[in-house]
PDB file of C-alpha atoms in Angstrom:
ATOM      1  CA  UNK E   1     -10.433 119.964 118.830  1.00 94.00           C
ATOM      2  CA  UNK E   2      -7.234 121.800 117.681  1.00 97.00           C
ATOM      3  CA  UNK E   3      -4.780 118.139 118.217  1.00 96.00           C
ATOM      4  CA  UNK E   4      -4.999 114.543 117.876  1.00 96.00           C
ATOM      5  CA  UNK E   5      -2.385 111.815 119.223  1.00 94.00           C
ATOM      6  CA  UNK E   6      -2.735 109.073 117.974  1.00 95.00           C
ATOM      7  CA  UNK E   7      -1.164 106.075 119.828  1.00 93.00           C
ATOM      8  CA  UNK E   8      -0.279 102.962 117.664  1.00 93.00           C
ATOM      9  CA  UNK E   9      -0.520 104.787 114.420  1.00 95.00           C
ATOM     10  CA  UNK E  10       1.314 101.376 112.102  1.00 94.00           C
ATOM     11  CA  UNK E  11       1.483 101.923 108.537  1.00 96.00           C
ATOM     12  CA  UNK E  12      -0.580 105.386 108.607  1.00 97.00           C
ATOM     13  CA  UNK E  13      -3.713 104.539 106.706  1.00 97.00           C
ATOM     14  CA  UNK E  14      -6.028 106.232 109.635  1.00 97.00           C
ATOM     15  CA  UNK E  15      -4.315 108.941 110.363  1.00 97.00           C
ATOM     16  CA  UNK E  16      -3.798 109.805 106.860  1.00 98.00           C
ATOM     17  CA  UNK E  17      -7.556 109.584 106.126  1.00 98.00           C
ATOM     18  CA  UNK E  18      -8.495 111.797 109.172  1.00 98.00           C
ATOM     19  CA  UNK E  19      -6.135 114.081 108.090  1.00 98.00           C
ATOM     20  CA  UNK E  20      -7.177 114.076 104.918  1.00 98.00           C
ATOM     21  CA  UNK E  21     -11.116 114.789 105.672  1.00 98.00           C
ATOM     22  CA  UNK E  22     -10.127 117.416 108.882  1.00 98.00           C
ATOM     23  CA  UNK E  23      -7.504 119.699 107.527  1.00 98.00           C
ATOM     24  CA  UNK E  24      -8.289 121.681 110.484  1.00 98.00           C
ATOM     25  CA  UNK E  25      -7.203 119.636 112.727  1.00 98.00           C
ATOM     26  CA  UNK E  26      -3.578 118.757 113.503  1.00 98.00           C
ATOM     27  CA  UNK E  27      -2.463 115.026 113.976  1.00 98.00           C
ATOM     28  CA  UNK E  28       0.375 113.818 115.837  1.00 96.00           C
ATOM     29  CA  UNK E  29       1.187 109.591 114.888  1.00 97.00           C
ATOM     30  CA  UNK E  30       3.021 107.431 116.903  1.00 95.00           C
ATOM     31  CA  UNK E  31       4.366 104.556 116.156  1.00 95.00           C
ATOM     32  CA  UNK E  32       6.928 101.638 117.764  1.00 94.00           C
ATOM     33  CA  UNK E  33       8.369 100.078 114.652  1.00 96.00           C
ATOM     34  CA  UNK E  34      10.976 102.346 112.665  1.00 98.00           C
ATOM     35  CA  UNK E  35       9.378 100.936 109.329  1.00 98.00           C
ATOM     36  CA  UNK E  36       5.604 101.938 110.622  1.00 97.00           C
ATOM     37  CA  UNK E  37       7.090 105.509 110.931  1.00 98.00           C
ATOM     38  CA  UNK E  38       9.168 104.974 107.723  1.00 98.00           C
ATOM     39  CA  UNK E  39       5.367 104.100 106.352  1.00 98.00           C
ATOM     40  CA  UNK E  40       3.472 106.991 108.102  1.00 98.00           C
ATOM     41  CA  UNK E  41       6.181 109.319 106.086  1.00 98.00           C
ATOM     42  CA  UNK E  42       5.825 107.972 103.356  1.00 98.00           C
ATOM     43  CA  UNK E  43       1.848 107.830 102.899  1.00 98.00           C
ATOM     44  CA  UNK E  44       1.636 111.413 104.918  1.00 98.00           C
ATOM     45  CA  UNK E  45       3.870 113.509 102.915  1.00 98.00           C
ATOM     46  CA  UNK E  46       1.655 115.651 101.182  1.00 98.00           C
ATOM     47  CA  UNK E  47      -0.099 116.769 104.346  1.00 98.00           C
ATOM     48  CA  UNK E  48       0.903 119.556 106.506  1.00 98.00           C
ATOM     49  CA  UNK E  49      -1.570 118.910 108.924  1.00 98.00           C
ATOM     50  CA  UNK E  50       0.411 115.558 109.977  1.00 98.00           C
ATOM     51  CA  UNK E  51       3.305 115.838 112.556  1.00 97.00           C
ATOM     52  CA  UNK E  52       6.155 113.541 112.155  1.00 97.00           C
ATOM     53  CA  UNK E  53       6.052 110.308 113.974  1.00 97.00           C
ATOM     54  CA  UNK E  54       7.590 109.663 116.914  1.00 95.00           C
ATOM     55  CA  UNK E  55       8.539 106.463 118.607  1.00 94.00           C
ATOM     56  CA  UNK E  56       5.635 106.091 122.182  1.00 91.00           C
ATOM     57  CA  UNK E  57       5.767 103.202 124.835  1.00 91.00           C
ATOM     58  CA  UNK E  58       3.130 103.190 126.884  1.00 88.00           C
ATOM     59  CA  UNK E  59       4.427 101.445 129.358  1.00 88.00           C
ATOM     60  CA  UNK E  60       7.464 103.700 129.590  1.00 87.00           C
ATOM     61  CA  UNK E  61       5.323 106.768 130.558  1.00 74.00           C
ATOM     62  CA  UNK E  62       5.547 108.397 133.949  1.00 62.00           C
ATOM     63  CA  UNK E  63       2.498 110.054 135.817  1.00 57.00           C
ATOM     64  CA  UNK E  64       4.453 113.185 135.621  1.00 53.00           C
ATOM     65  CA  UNK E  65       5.546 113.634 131.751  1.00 52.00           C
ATOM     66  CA  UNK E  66       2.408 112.520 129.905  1.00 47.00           C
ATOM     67  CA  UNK E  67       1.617 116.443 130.341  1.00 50.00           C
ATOM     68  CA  UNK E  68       4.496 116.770 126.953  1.00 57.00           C
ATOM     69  CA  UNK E  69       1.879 115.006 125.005  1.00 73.00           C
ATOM     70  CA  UNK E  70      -0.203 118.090 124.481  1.00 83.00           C
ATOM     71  CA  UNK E  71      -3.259 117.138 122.595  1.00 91.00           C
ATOM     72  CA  UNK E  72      -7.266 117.957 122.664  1.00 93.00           C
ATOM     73  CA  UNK E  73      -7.924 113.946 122.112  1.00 93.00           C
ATOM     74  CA  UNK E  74      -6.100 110.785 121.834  1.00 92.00           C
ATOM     75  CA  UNK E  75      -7.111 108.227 119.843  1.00 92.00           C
ATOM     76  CA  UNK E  76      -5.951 104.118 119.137  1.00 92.00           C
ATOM     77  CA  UNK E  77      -6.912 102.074 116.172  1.00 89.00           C
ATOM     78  CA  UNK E  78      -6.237  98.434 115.739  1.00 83.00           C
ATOM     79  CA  UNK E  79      -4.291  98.640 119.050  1.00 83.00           C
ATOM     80  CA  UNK E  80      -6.178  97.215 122.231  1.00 75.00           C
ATOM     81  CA  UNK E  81      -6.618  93.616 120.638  1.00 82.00           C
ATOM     82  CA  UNK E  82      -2.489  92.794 119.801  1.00 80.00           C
ATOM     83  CA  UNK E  83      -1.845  94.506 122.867  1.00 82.00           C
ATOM     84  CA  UNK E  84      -1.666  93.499 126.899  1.00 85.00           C
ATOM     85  CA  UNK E  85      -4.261  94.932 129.841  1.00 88.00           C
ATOM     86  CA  UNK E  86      -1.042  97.196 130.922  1.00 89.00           C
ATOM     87  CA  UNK E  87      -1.125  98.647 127.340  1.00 87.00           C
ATOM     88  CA  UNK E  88      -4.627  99.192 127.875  1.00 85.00           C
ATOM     89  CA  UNK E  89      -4.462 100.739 131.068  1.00 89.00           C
ATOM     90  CA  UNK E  90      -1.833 103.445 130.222  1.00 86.00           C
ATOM     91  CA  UNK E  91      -3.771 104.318 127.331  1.00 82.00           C
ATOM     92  CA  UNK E  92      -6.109 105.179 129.588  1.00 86.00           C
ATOM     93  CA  UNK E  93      -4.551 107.231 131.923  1.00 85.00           C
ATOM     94  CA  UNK E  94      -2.897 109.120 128.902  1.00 83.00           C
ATOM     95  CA  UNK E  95      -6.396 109.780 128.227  1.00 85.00           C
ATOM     96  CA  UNK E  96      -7.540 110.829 131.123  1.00 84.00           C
ATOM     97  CA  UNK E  97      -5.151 113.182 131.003  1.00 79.00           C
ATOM     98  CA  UNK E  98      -5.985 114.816 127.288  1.00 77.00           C
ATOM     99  CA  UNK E  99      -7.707 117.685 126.621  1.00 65.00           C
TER     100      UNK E  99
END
């Protein structure tokens, strides 16, 4: 695994820890709120293995552009329990669609 989006990426506390113990790997957050990607900044600075975040609505995707979200996996955290069955269904066709 080369790429990781992650979908739902709030303040940045996971995605800085993964990207903290996998170097290697590059991680791409996303995040709704201006101030979670205002956080994910902030707490992701020193990492060059952390792409900046980027503002993703599931719900807004179309079967034919998910293929711009080039990643190896996709991953959610704290997401699928604040978040309606179409939320979780478009996460999973984004992930069908990974790697």
């Amino acid at each position: 695994i080369d790429t990781v989006l992650e979908v739902g990426s709030g303040t940045g506390q996971h995605i800085a820890l993964f990207a903290t113990a996998k170097p290697t790997i590059r991680f791409i957050p996303t995040e709704l709120s201006s101030e979670g990607r205002s956080s994910i900044i902030h707490r992701t600075s020193a990492l060059t293995n952390v792409a900046t975040p980027f503002a993703l609505d599931l719900l807004q995707l179309h079967p034919n552009n998910e293929g711009s979200l080039r990643a190896d996996a996709v991953i959610a955290h704290n997401l699928f329990h604040v978040c309606n069955e179409s939320v979780i269904q478009q996460f999973a066709l984004l992930a069908s669609q990974v790697g």
